[in-house]
């Protein structure tokens, strides 16, 4: 089996922690999705980040991605993100619009504060109609901070990975 890629977008580090554990368990390469304009990762500024995320959502913005992502080099791509306003951060829409996932296996995962995947796994299927999209893994933010290796292991077994 060819090595997979784990892509993730994370401001506070919870999606990053989950991505790192998935990469560890699968032997995947891992790459952060970096915004051209960085978000403030200081948790004491959460309300400002929430307002910015809401504005991006309300205005259907597409924040630019700073780094080139090596998606074309992989057949399987895990994609991780936090939930913002019950959906993807808008940079994830940028990802799906900028890169071609046709013919790839796409496996979403996300961190959240009670909203689960918020329907984003179905949205991944809609945005990647020529991809095989496997069932995703929602991880409660507080669990992600503590680490969830067993949950990830069970999920990977469930999706036969």
Tab-separated table of N, CA and C in Angstrom:
chain	number	residue	atom	x	y	z
A	1	UNK	N	0.845	-1.186	0.000
A	1	UNK	CA	0.000	0.000	0.000
A	1	UNK	C	0.884	1.242	0.000
A	2	UNK	N	0.565	2.173	-0.880
A	2	UNK	CA	1.306	3.421	-0.968
A	2	UNK	C	1.063	4.253	0.292
A	3	UNK	N	2.079	4.980	0.709
A	3	UNK	CA	1.989	5.821	1.905
A	3	UNK	C	0.908	6.884	1.736
A	4	UNK	N	0.046	7.073	2.757
A	4	UNK	CA	-0.974	8.122	2.682
A	4	UNK	C	-0.416	9.479	3.120
A	5	UNK	N	-1.239	10.498	2.921
A	5	UNK	CA	-0.932	11.853	3.353
A	5	UNK	C	-1.981	12.285	4.365
A	6	UNK	N	-1.530	12.902	5.441
A	6	UNK	CA	-2.440	13.535	6.395
A	6	UNK	C	-2.270	15.041	6.239
A	7	UNK	N	-3.336	15.701	5.811
A	7	UNK	CA	-3.382	17.161	5.740
A	7	UNK	C	-4.212	17.645	6.910
A	8	UNK	N	-3.811	18.745	7.508
A	8	UNK	CA	-4.631	19.271	8.599
A	8	UNK	C	-4.527	20.785	8.659
A	9	UNK	N	-5.609	21.380	9.134
A	9	UNK	CA	-5.649	22.802	9.452
A	9	UNK	C	-5.987	22.886	10.928
A	10	UNK	N	-5.182	23.642	11.676
A	10	UNK	CA	-5.387	23.728	13.118
A	10	UNK	C	-4.891	25.076	13.615
A	11	UNK	N	-5.693	25.724	14.435
A	11	UNK	CA	-5.271	26.984	15.049
A	11	UNK	C	-4.836	26.744	16.485
A	12	UNK	N	-5.628	25.991	17.236
A	12	UNK	CA	-5.327	25.757	18.652
A	12	UNK	C	-4.577	24.455	18.915
A	13	UNK	N	-4.350	23.665	17.885
A	13	UNK	CA	-3.538	22.464	18.049
A	13	UNK	C	-4.303	21.172	18.238
A	14	UNK	N	-5.622	21.223	18.367
A	14	UNK	CA	-6.360	19.978	18.596
A	14	UNK	C	-6.439	19.131	17.327
A	15	UNK	N	-6.715	19.755	16.192
A	15	UNK	CA	-6.724	18.993	14.939
A	15	UNK	C	-5.307	18.508	14.615
A	16	UNK	N	-4.310	19.309	14.975
A	16	UNK	CA	-2.914	18.907	14.766
A	16	UNK	C	-2.587	17.660	15.578
A	17	UNK	N	-2.991	17.629	16.844
A	17	UNK	CA	-2.712	16.466	17.695
A	17	UNK	C	-3.361	15.211	17.123
A	18	UNK	N	-4.586	15.344	16.657
A	18	UNK	CA	-5.283	14.206	16.059
A	18	UNK	C	-4.583	13.786	14.768
A	19	UNK	N	-4.189	14.746	13.951
A	19	UNK	CA	-3.478	14.457	12.702
A	19	UNK	C	-2.167	13.723	12.973
A	20	UNK	N	-1.441	14.175	13.971
A	20	UNK	CA	-0.159	13.533	14.297
A	20	UNK	C	-0.360	12.088	14.726
A	21	UNK	N	-1.419	11.819	15.473
A	21	UNK	CA	-1.680	10.441	15.907
A	21	UNK	C	-2.100	9.574	14.722
A	22	UNK	N	-2.907	10.110	13.827
A	22	UNK	CA	-3.284	9.353	12.627
A	22	UNK	C	-2.037	9.051	11.797
A	23	UNK	N	-1.177	10.031	11.617
A	23	UNK	CA	0.062	9.827	10.859
A	23	UNK	C	0.941	8.777	11.531
A	24	UNK	N	1.025	8.827	12.856
A	24	UNK	CA	1.832	7.850	13.585
A	24	UNK	C	1.295	6.435	13.367
A	25	UNK	N	-0.014	6.286	13.458
A	25	UNK	CA	-0.598	4.948	13.343
A	25	UNK	C	-0.626	4.409	11.916
A	26	UNK	N	-0.620	5.283	10.929
A	26	UNK	CA	-0.695	4.835	9.532
A	26	UNK	C	0.637	4.917	8.791
A	27	UNK	N	1.626	5.563	9.393
A	27	UNK	CA	2.899	5.767	8.707
A	27	UNK	C	2.812	6.826	7.618
A	28	UNK	N	1.788	7.660	7.690
A	28	UNK	CA	1.547	8.684	6.669
A	28	UNK	C	2.522	9.847	6.780
A	29	UNK	N	2.707	10.524	5.663
A	29	UNK	CA	3.349	11.832	5.681
A	29	UNK	C	2.321	12.817	6.221
A	30	UNK	N	2.783	13.897	6.809
A	30	UNK	CA	1.859	14.865	7.398
A	30	UNK	C	2.255	16.274	6.978
A	31	UNK	N	1.254	17.061	6.579
A	31	UNK	CA	1.491	18.428	6.120
A	31	UNK	C	0.390	19.328	6.678
A	32	UNK	N	0.806	20.448	7.238
A	32	UNK	CA	-0.149	21.427	7.745
A	32	UNK	C	-0.644	22.311	6.603
A	33	UNK	N	-1.926	22.606	6.593
A	33	UNK	CA	-2.508	23.579	5.667
A	33	UNK	C	-2.313	24.940	6.325
A	34	UNK	N	-1.418	25.750	5.763
A	34	UNK	CA	-1.080	27.037	6.380
A	34	UNK	C	-1.789	28.178	5.654
A	35	UNK	N	-2.527	28.986	6.391
A	35	UNK	CA	-3.177	30.129	5.755
A	35	UNK	C	-2.162	31.207	5.389
A	36	UNK	N	-2.407	31.904	4.284
A	36	UNK	CA	-1.523	32.995	3.871
A	36	UNK	C	-1.488	34.083	4.938
A	37	UNK	N	-2.622	34.322	5.563
A	37	UNK	CA	-2.698	35.262	6.686
A	37	UNK	C	-2.980	34.422	7.928
A	38	UNK	N	-1.988	34.262	8.811
A	38	UNK	CA	-2.161	33.389	9.978
A	38	UNK	C	-3.288	33.859	10.904
A	39	UNK	N	-3.933	32.884	11.517
A	39	UNK	CA	-4.949	33.170	12.527
A	39	UNK	C	-4.268	33.300	13.879
A	40	UNK	N	-4.861	34.054	14.766
A	40	UNK	CA	-4.343	34.237	16.122
A	40	UNK	C	-4.620	32.969	16.925
A	41	UNK	N	-3.566	32.266	17.312
A	41	UNK	CA	-3.701	31.021	18.050
A	41	UNK	C	-3.751	31.188	19.555
A	42	UNK	N	-3.804	32.408	20.045
A	42	UNK	CA	-3.889	32.666	21.482
A	42	UNK	C	-5.322	32.404	21.937
A	43	UNK	N	-5.500	31.395	22.766
A	43	UNK	CA	-6.851	31.021	23.204
A	43	UNK	C	-7.567	32.125	23.967
A	44	UNK	N	-6.816	33.046	24.550
A	44	UNK	CA	-7.478	34.142	25.260
A	44	UNK	C	-8.158	35.099	24.274
A	45	UNK	N	-7.866	34.943	22.994
A	45	UNK	CA	-8.483	35.769	21.951
A	45	UNK	C	-9.556	34.987	21.191
A	46	UNK	N	-10.116	33.960	21.828
A	46	UNK	CA	-11.091	33.082	21.171
A	46	UNK	C	-12.252	33.857	20.550
A	47	UNK	N	-12.797	34.823	21.264
A	47	UNK	CA	-13.955	35.562	20.745
A	47	UNK	C	-13.627	36.293	19.443
A	48	UNK	N	-12.421	36.839	19.354
A	48	UNK	CA	-12.011	37.517	18.117
A	48	UNK	C	-11.906	36.508	16.970
A	49	UNK	N	-11.357	35.326	17.255
A	49	UNK	CA	-11.265	34.292	16.231
A	49	UNK	C	-12.664	33.850	15.805
A	50	UNK	N	-13.555	33.685	16.763
A	50	UNK	CA	-14.927	33.276	16.447
A	50	UNK	C	-15.619	34.312	15.562
A	51	UNK	N	-15.419	35.581	15.858
A	51	UNK	CA	-16.020	36.637	15.026
A	51	UNK	C	-15.446	36.611	13.606
A	52	UNK	N	-14.140	36.436	13.505
A	52	UNK	CA	-13.503	36.365	12.191
A	52	UNK	C	-14.025	35.154	11.407
A	53	UNK	N	-14.104	34.016	12.072
A	53	UNK	CA	-14.600	32.803	11.415
A	53	UNK	C	-16.038	32.996	10.936
A	54	UNK	N	-16.850	33.646	11.743
A	54	UNK	CA	-18.243	33.899	11.350
A	54	UNK	C	-18.303	34.838	10.150
A	55	UNK	N	-17.478	35.867	10.145
A	55	UNK	CA	-17.452	36.797	9.014
A	55	UNK	C	-17.021	36.068	7.735
A	56	UNK	N	-15.976	35.239	7.848
A	56	UNK	CA	-15.533	34.469	6.680
A	56	UNK	C	-16.670	33.593	6.154
A	57	UNK	N	-17.380	32.955	7.076
A	57	UNK	CA	-18.497	32.087	6.700
A	57	UNK	C	-19.627	32.894	6.064
A	58	UNK	N	-20.036	33.953	6.737
A	58	UNK	CA	-21.157	34.770	6.253
A	58	UNK	C	-20.878	35.393	4.891
A	59	UNK	N	-19.619	35.750	4.649
A	59	UNK	CA	-19.239	36.383	3.382
A	59	UNK	C	-18.723	35.374	2.351
A	60	UNK	N	-18.816	34.077	2.700
A	60	UNK	CA	-18.391	32.997	1.803
A	60	UNK	C	-16.966	33.222	1.293
A	61	UNK	N	-16.096	33.620	2.206
A	61	UNK	CA	-14.705	33.923	1.862
A	61	UNK	C	-13.918	32.641	1.595
A	62	UNK	N	-12.821	32.787	0.880
A	62	UNK	CA	-11.903	31.683	0.604
A	62	UNK	C	-10.498	32.137	0.986
A	63	UNK	N	-10.131	31.968	2.259
A	63	UNK	CA	-8.779	32.354	2.677
A	63	UNK	C	-7.728	31.595	1.864
A	64	UNK	N	-6.702	32.291	1.461
A	64	UNK	CA	-5.637	31.688	0.655
A	64	UNK	C	-4.803	30.720	1.483
A	65	UNK	N	-4.312	29.701	0.810
A	65	UNK	CA	-3.401	28.733	1.423
A	65	UNK	C	-1.983	29.159	1.062
A	66	UNK	N	-1.135	29.293	2.071
A	66	UNK	CA	0.235	29.785	1.886
A	66	UNK	C	1.139	28.754	1.217
A	67	UNK	N	1.064	27.516	1.671
A	67	UNK	CA	2.003	26.498	1.206
A	67	UNK	C	1.402	25.646	0.091
A	68	UNK	N	2.295	25.126	-0.760
A	68	UNK	CA	1.866	24.203	-1.805
A	68	UNK	C	1.691	22.835	-1.160
A	69	UNK	N	0.581	22.191	-1.432
A	69	UNK	CA	0.279	20.901	-0.815
A	69	UNK	C	0.504	19.790	-1.837
A	70	UNK	N	1.232	18.726	-1.461
A	70	UNK	CA	1.634	17.689	-2.415
A	70	UNK	C	0.557	16.635	-2.683
A	71	UNK	N	-0.670	17.054	-2.840
A	71	UNK	CA	-1.792	16.128	-2.965
A	71	UNK	C	-1.637	15.191	-4.158
A	72	UNK	N	-1.114	15.692	-5.257
A	72	UNK	CA	-0.993	14.879	-6.476
A	72	UNK	C	-0.099	13.656	-6.281
A	73	UNK	N	0.745	13.682	-5.265
A	73	UNK	CA	1.690	12.589	-5.034
A	73	UNK	C	1.109	11.435	-4.220
A	74	UNK	N	-0.153	11.524	-3.827
A	74	UNK	CA	-0.752	10.531	-2.930
A	74	UNK	C	-2.079	10.023	-3.476
A	75	UNK	N	-2.371	8.761	-3.154
A	75	UNK	CA	-3.654	8.160	-3.528
A	75	UNK	C	-4.681	8.283	-2.409
A	76	UNK	N	-4.195	8.353	-1.170
A	76	UNK	CA	-5.071	8.448	-0.002
A	76	UNK	C	-4.703	9.694	0.784
A	77	UNK	N	-5.724	10.508	1.071
A	77	UNK	CA	-5.493	11.759	1.787
A	77	UNK	C	-6.479	11.871	2.948
A	78	UNK	N	-5.940	11.893	4.159
A	78	UNK	CA	-6.731	12.218	5.350
A	78	UNK	C	-6.774	13.746	5.425
A	79	UNK	N	-7.930	14.308	5.753
A	79	UNK	CA	-8.058	15.765	5.848
A	79	UNK	C	-8.698	16.116	7.181
A	80	UNK	N	-7.956	16.877	8.010
A	80	UNK	CA	-8.441	17.226	9.340
A	80	UNK	C	-8.626	18.713	9.537
A	81	UNK	N	-9.592	19.048	10.362
A	81	UNK	CA	-9.947	20.451	10.595
A	81	UNK	C	-10.777	20.572	11.868
A	82	UNK	N	-10.792	21.756	12.469
A	82	UNK	CA	-11.720	22.021	13.571
A	82	UNK	C	-13.066	22.443	12.978
A	83	UNK	N	-14.105	22.360	13.765
A	83	UNK	CA	-15.407	22.881	13.336
A	83	UNK	C	-15.481	24.354	13.709
A	84	UNK	N	-15.897	25.175	12.760
A	84	UNK	CA	-16.116	26.605	12.995
A	84	UNK	C	-17.519	26.932	12.522
A	85	UNK	N	-18.345	27.399	13.389
A	85	UNK	CA	-19.723	27.751	13.054
A	85	UNK	C	-20.440	26.573	12.400
A	86	UNK	N	-20.244	25.401	12.996
A	86	UNK	CA	-20.947	24.173	12.604
A	86	UNK	C	-20.599	23.684	11.203
A	87	UNK	N	-19.454	24.099	10.688
A	87	UNK	CA	-19.013	23.640	9.376
A	87	UNK	C	-17.487	23.721	9.304
A	88	UNK	N	-16.951	23.529	8.103
A	88	UNK	CA	-15.513	23.679	7.891
A	88	UNK	C	-15.081	25.111	8.144
A	89	UNK	N	-13.834	25.315	8.527
A	89	UNK	CA	-13.248	26.643	8.340
A	89	UNK	C	-13.238	26.893	6.822
A	90	UNK	N	-13.402	28.109	6.413
A	90	UNK	CA	-13.529	28.415	4.982
A	90	UNK	C	-12.281	28.048	4.187
A	91	UNK	N	-11.133	27.955	4.852
A	91	UNK	CA	-9.907	27.554	4.156
A	91	UNK	C	-10.016	26.120	3.626
A	92	UNK	N	-10.874	25.306	4.220
A	92	UNK	CA	-11.069	23.942	3.723
A	92	UNK	C	-11.806	23.977	2.381
A	93	UNK	N	-12.726	24.910	2.228
A	93	UNK	CA	-13.342	25.091	0.905
A	93	UNK	C	-12.276	25.504	-0.111
A	94	UNK	N	-11.364	26.381	0.295
A	94	UNK	CA	-10.258	26.765	-0.589
A	94	UNK	C	-9.494	25.523	-1.027
A	95	UNK	N	-9.198	24.649	-0.086
A	95	UNK	CA	-8.470	23.411	-0.373
A	95	UNK	C	-9.174	22.598	-1.456
A	96	UNK	N	-10.470	22.362	-1.269
A	96	UNK	CA	-11.201	21.526	-2.225
A	96	UNK	C	-11.370	22.197	-3.584
A	97	UNK	N	-11.383	23.524	-3.610
A	97	UNK	CA	-11.513	24.231	-4.882
A	97	UNK	C	-10.177	24.359	-5.614
A	98	UNK	N	-9.090	24.405	-4.867
A	98	UNK	CA	-7.765	24.604	-5.463
A	98	UNK	C	-7.127	23.300	-5.944
A	99	UNK	N	-7.412	22.197	-5.268
A	99	UNK	CA	-6.752	20.929	-5.562
A	99	UNK	C	-7.742	19.898	-6.092
A	100	UNK	N	-7.240	19.035	-6.953
A	100	UNK	CA	-8.058	17.987	-7.559
A	100	UNK	C	-7.892	16.688	-6.767
A	101	UNK	N	-8.989	16.210	-6.219
A	101	UNK	CA	-8.973	14.972	-5.448
A	101	UNK	C	-9.547	13.803	-6.252
A	102	UNK	N	-9.771	13.973	-7.540
A	102	UNK	CA	-10.339	12.919	-8.384
A	102	UNK	C	-9.498	11.653	-8.313
A	103	UNK	N	-10.173	10.521	-8.141
A	103	UNK	CA	-9.501	9.231	-8.109
A	103	UNK	C	-8.809	8.907	-6.803
A	104	UNK	N	-8.866	9.799	-5.849
A	104	UNK	CA	-8.204	9.580	-4.561
A	104	UNK	C	-9.202	9.075	-3.523
A	105	UNK	N	-8.668	8.448	-2.497
A	105	UNK	CA	-9.465	8.115	-1.323
A	105	UNK	C	-9.285	9.261	-0.346
A	106	UNK	N	-10.386	9.865	0.059
A	106	UNK	CA	-10.374	11.006	0.969
A	106	UNK	C	-11.010	10.567	2.282
A	107	UNK	N	-10.317	10.857	3.383
A	107	UNK	CA	-10.792	10.431	4.698
A	107	UNK	C	-10.792	11.633	5.633
A	108	UNK	N	-11.972	12.193	5.914
A	108	UNK	CA	-12.036	13.373	6.777
A	108	UNK	C	-11.977	13.024	8.264
A	109	UNK	N	-11.503	13.976	9.046
A	109	UNK	CA	-11.596	13.897	10.505
A	109	UNK	C	-11.663	15.319	11.021
A	110	UNK	N	-12.257	15.483	12.182
A	110	UNK	CA	-12.409	16.846	12.699
A	110	UNK	C	-12.439	16.864	14.216
A	111	UNK	N	-12.160	18.031	14.752
A	111	UNK	CA	-12.342	18.268	16.183
A	111	UNK	C	-13.518	19.224	16.338
A	112	UNK	N	-14.182	19.126	17.488
A	112	UNK	CA	-15.398	19.918	17.687
A	112	UNK	C	-15.648	20.130	19.173
A	113	UNK	N	-16.585	21.017	19.461
A	113	UNK	CA	-16.967	21.297	20.850
A	113	UNK	C	-18.415	20.879	21.086
A	114	UNK	N	-18.843	19.799	20.444
A	114	UNK	CA	-20.182	19.268	20.656
A	114	UNK	C	-21.012	19.115	19.403
A	115	UNK	N	-20.502	19.564	18.266
A	115	UNK	CA	-21.293	19.522	17.026
A	115	UNK	C	-21.012	18.299	16.156
A	116	UNK	N	-20.167	17.392	16.618
A	116	UNK	CA	-19.820	16.247	15.783
A	116	UNK	C	-19.157	16.709	14.501
A	117	UNK	N	-19.553	16.099	13.388
A	117	UNK	CA	-18.973	16.539	12.111
A	117	UNK	C	-19.818	17.625	11.458
A	118	UNK	N	-20.966	17.941	12.030
A	118	UNK	CA	-21.796	19.028	11.509
A	118	UNK	C	-22.239	18.847	10.068
A	119	UNK	N	-22.230	17.613	9.580
A	119	UNK	CA	-22.605	17.366	8.189
A	119	UNK	C	-21.471	17.565	7.202
A	120	UNK	N	-20.280	17.856	7.709
A	120	UNK	CA	-19.170	18.140	6.792
A	120	UNK	C	-18.707	16.906	6.016
A	121	UNK	N	-18.915	15.717	6.560
A	121	UNK	CA	-18.476	14.533	5.819
A	121	UNK	C	-19.313	14.367	4.547
A	122	UNK	N	-20.589	14.682	4.625
A	122	UNK	CA	-21.433	14.676	3.426
A	122	UNK	C	-20.985	15.775	2.459
A	123	UNK	N	-20.589	16.912	3.008
A	123	UNK	CA	-20.095	18.001	2.156
A	123	UNK	C	-18.822	17.580	1.430
A	124	UNK	N	-17.948	16.831	2.108
A	124	UNK	CA	-16.737	16.320	1.450
A	124	UNK	C	-17.138	15.469	0.245
A	125	UNK	N	-18.136	14.613	0.417
A	125	UNK	CA	-18.598	13.781	-0.706
A	125	UNK	C	-19.093	14.649	-1.861
A	126	UNK	N	-19.802	15.720	-1.537
A	126	UNK	CA	-20.305	16.623	-2.578
A	126	UNK	C	-19.165	17.361	-3.286
A	127	UNK	N	-18.151	17.760	-2.523
A	127	UNK	CA	-17.032	18.511	-3.090
A	127	UNK	C	-16.031	17.622	-3.820
A	128	UNK	N	-16.075	16.330	-3.549
A	128	UNK	CA	-15.147	15.370	-4.163
A	128	UNK	C	-15.936	14.247	-4.841
A	129	UNK	N	-16.759	14.568	-5.843
A	129	UNK	CA	-17.631	13.554	-6.433
A	129	UNK	C	-16.887	12.433	-7.160
A	130	UNK	N	-15.634	12.670	-7.521
A	130	UNK	CA	-14.857	11.653	-8.236
A	130	UNK	C	-13.844	10.986	-7.317
A	131	UNK	N	-14.101	11.066	-6.016
A	131	UNK	CA	-13.227	10.455	-5.011
A	131	UNK	C	-14.010	9.416	-4.229
A	132	UNK	N	-13.278	8.511	-3.629
A	132	UNK	CA	-13.873	7.582	-2.676
A	132	UNK	C	-13.718	8.245	-1.307
A	133	UNK	N	-14.825	8.569	-0.660
A	133	UNK	CA	-14.778	9.232	0.643
A	133	UNK	C	-15.179	8.220	1.708
A	134	UNK	N	-14.261	7.948	2.617
A	134	UNK	CA	-14.520	6.989	3.692
A	134	UNK	C	-15.124	7.692	4.902
A	135	UNK	N	-15.775	6.923	5.795
A	135	UNK	CA	-16.368	7.523	6.996
A	135	UNK	C	-15.324	8.259	7.834
A	136	UNK	N	-15.700	9.428	8.294
A	136	UNK	CA	-14.786	10.275	9.048
A	136	UNK	C	-14.776	9.996	10.539
A	137	UNK	N	-13.920	10.732	11.233
A	137	UNK	CA	-13.771	10.607	12.685
A	137	UNK	C	-13.947	11.969	13.341
A	138	UNK	N	-15.059	12.176	14.073
A	138	UNK	CA	-15.206	13.398	14.862
A	138	UNK	C	-14.600	13.190	16.247
A	139	UNK	N	-13.820	14.138	16.707
A	139	UNK	CA	-13.169	14.037	18.018
A	139	UNK	C	-13.511	15.284	18.832
A	140	UNK	N	-14.084	15.071	19.992
A	140	UNK	CA	-14.375	16.179	20.907
A	140	UNK	C	-13.063	16.898	21.229
A	141	UNK	N	-13.092	18.216	21.206
A	141	UNK	CA	-11.881	19.025	21.395
A	141	UNK	C	-11.131	18.661	22.676
A	142	UNK	N	-11.843	18.497	23.771
A	142	UNK	CA	-11.178	18.169	25.038
A	142	UNK	C	-10.526	16.792	24.975
A	143	UNK	N	-11.135	15.855	24.250
A	143	UNK	CA	-10.525	14.535	24.077
A	143	UNK	C	-9.268	14.640	23.219
A	144	UNK	N	-9.328	15.451	22.179
A	144	UNK	CA	-8.174	15.623	21.290
A	144	UNK	C	-6.979	16.176	22.055
A	145	UNK	N	-7.250	17.068	23.001
A	145	UNK	CA	-6.161	17.651	23.792
A	145	UNK	C	-5.481	16.605	24.667
A	146	UNK	N	-6.247	15.630	25.132
A	146	UNK	CA	-5.687	14.555	25.966
A	146	UNK	C	-5.077	13.440	25.127
A	147	UNK	N	-5.509	13.353	23.882
A	147	UNK	CA	-5.041	12.284	23.007
A	147	UNK	C	-6.054	11.156	22.951
A	148	UNK	N	-6.265	10.624	21.770
A	148	UNK	CA	-7.263	9.571	21.584
A	148	UNK	C	-6.716	8.426	20.721
A	149	UNK	N	-5.551	7.870	21.087
A	149	UNK	CA	-4.976	6.830	20.227
A	149	UNK	C	-5.878	5.608	20.061
A	150	UNK	N	-6.586	5.212	21.126
A	150	UNK	CA	-7.451	4.032	21.027
A	150	UNK	C	-8.634	4.309	20.099
A	151	UNK	N	-9.225	5.490	20.224
A	151	UNK	CA	-10.357	5.853	19.358
A	151	UNK	C	-9.918	5.877	17.897
A	152	UNK	N	-8.752	6.430	17.644
A	152	UNK	CA	-8.230	6.481	16.276
A	152	UNK	C	-7.956	5.076	15.760
A	153	UNK	N	-7.377	4.239	16.590
A	153	UNK	CA	-7.088	2.863	16.205
A	153	UNK	C	-8.366	2.104	15.841
A	154	UNK	N	-9.418	2.268	16.651
A	154	UNK	CA	-10.703	1.607	16.365
A	154	UNK	C	-11.304	2.126	15.055
A	155	UNK	N	-11.218	3.432	14.854
A	155	UNK	CA	-11.750	4.031	13.626
A	155	UNK	C	-10.998	3.517	12.404
A	156	UNK	N	-9.673	3.487	12.472
A	156	UNK	CA	-8.885	2.998	11.340
A	156	UNK	C	-9.233	1.545	11.023
A	157	UNK	N	-9.442	0.737	12.062
A	157	UNK	CA	-9.841	-0.659	11.838
A	157	UNK	C	-11.228	-0.725	11.196
A	158	UNK	N	-12.129	0.124	11.649
A	158	UNK	CA	-13.504	0.141	11.133
A	158	UNK	C	-13.543	0.495	9.642
A	159	UNK	N	-12.663	1.396	9.220
A	159	UNK	CA	-12.638	1.775	7.799
A	159	UNK	C	-11.639	0.914	7.011
A	160	UNK	N	-11.162	-0.151	7.666
A	160	UNK	CA	-10.224	-1.096	7.040
A	160	UNK	C	-8.947	-0.425	6.570
A	161	UNK	N	-8.416	0.425	7.442
A	161	UNK	CA	-7.179	1.083	7.084
A	161	UNK	C	-6.081	0.671	8.030
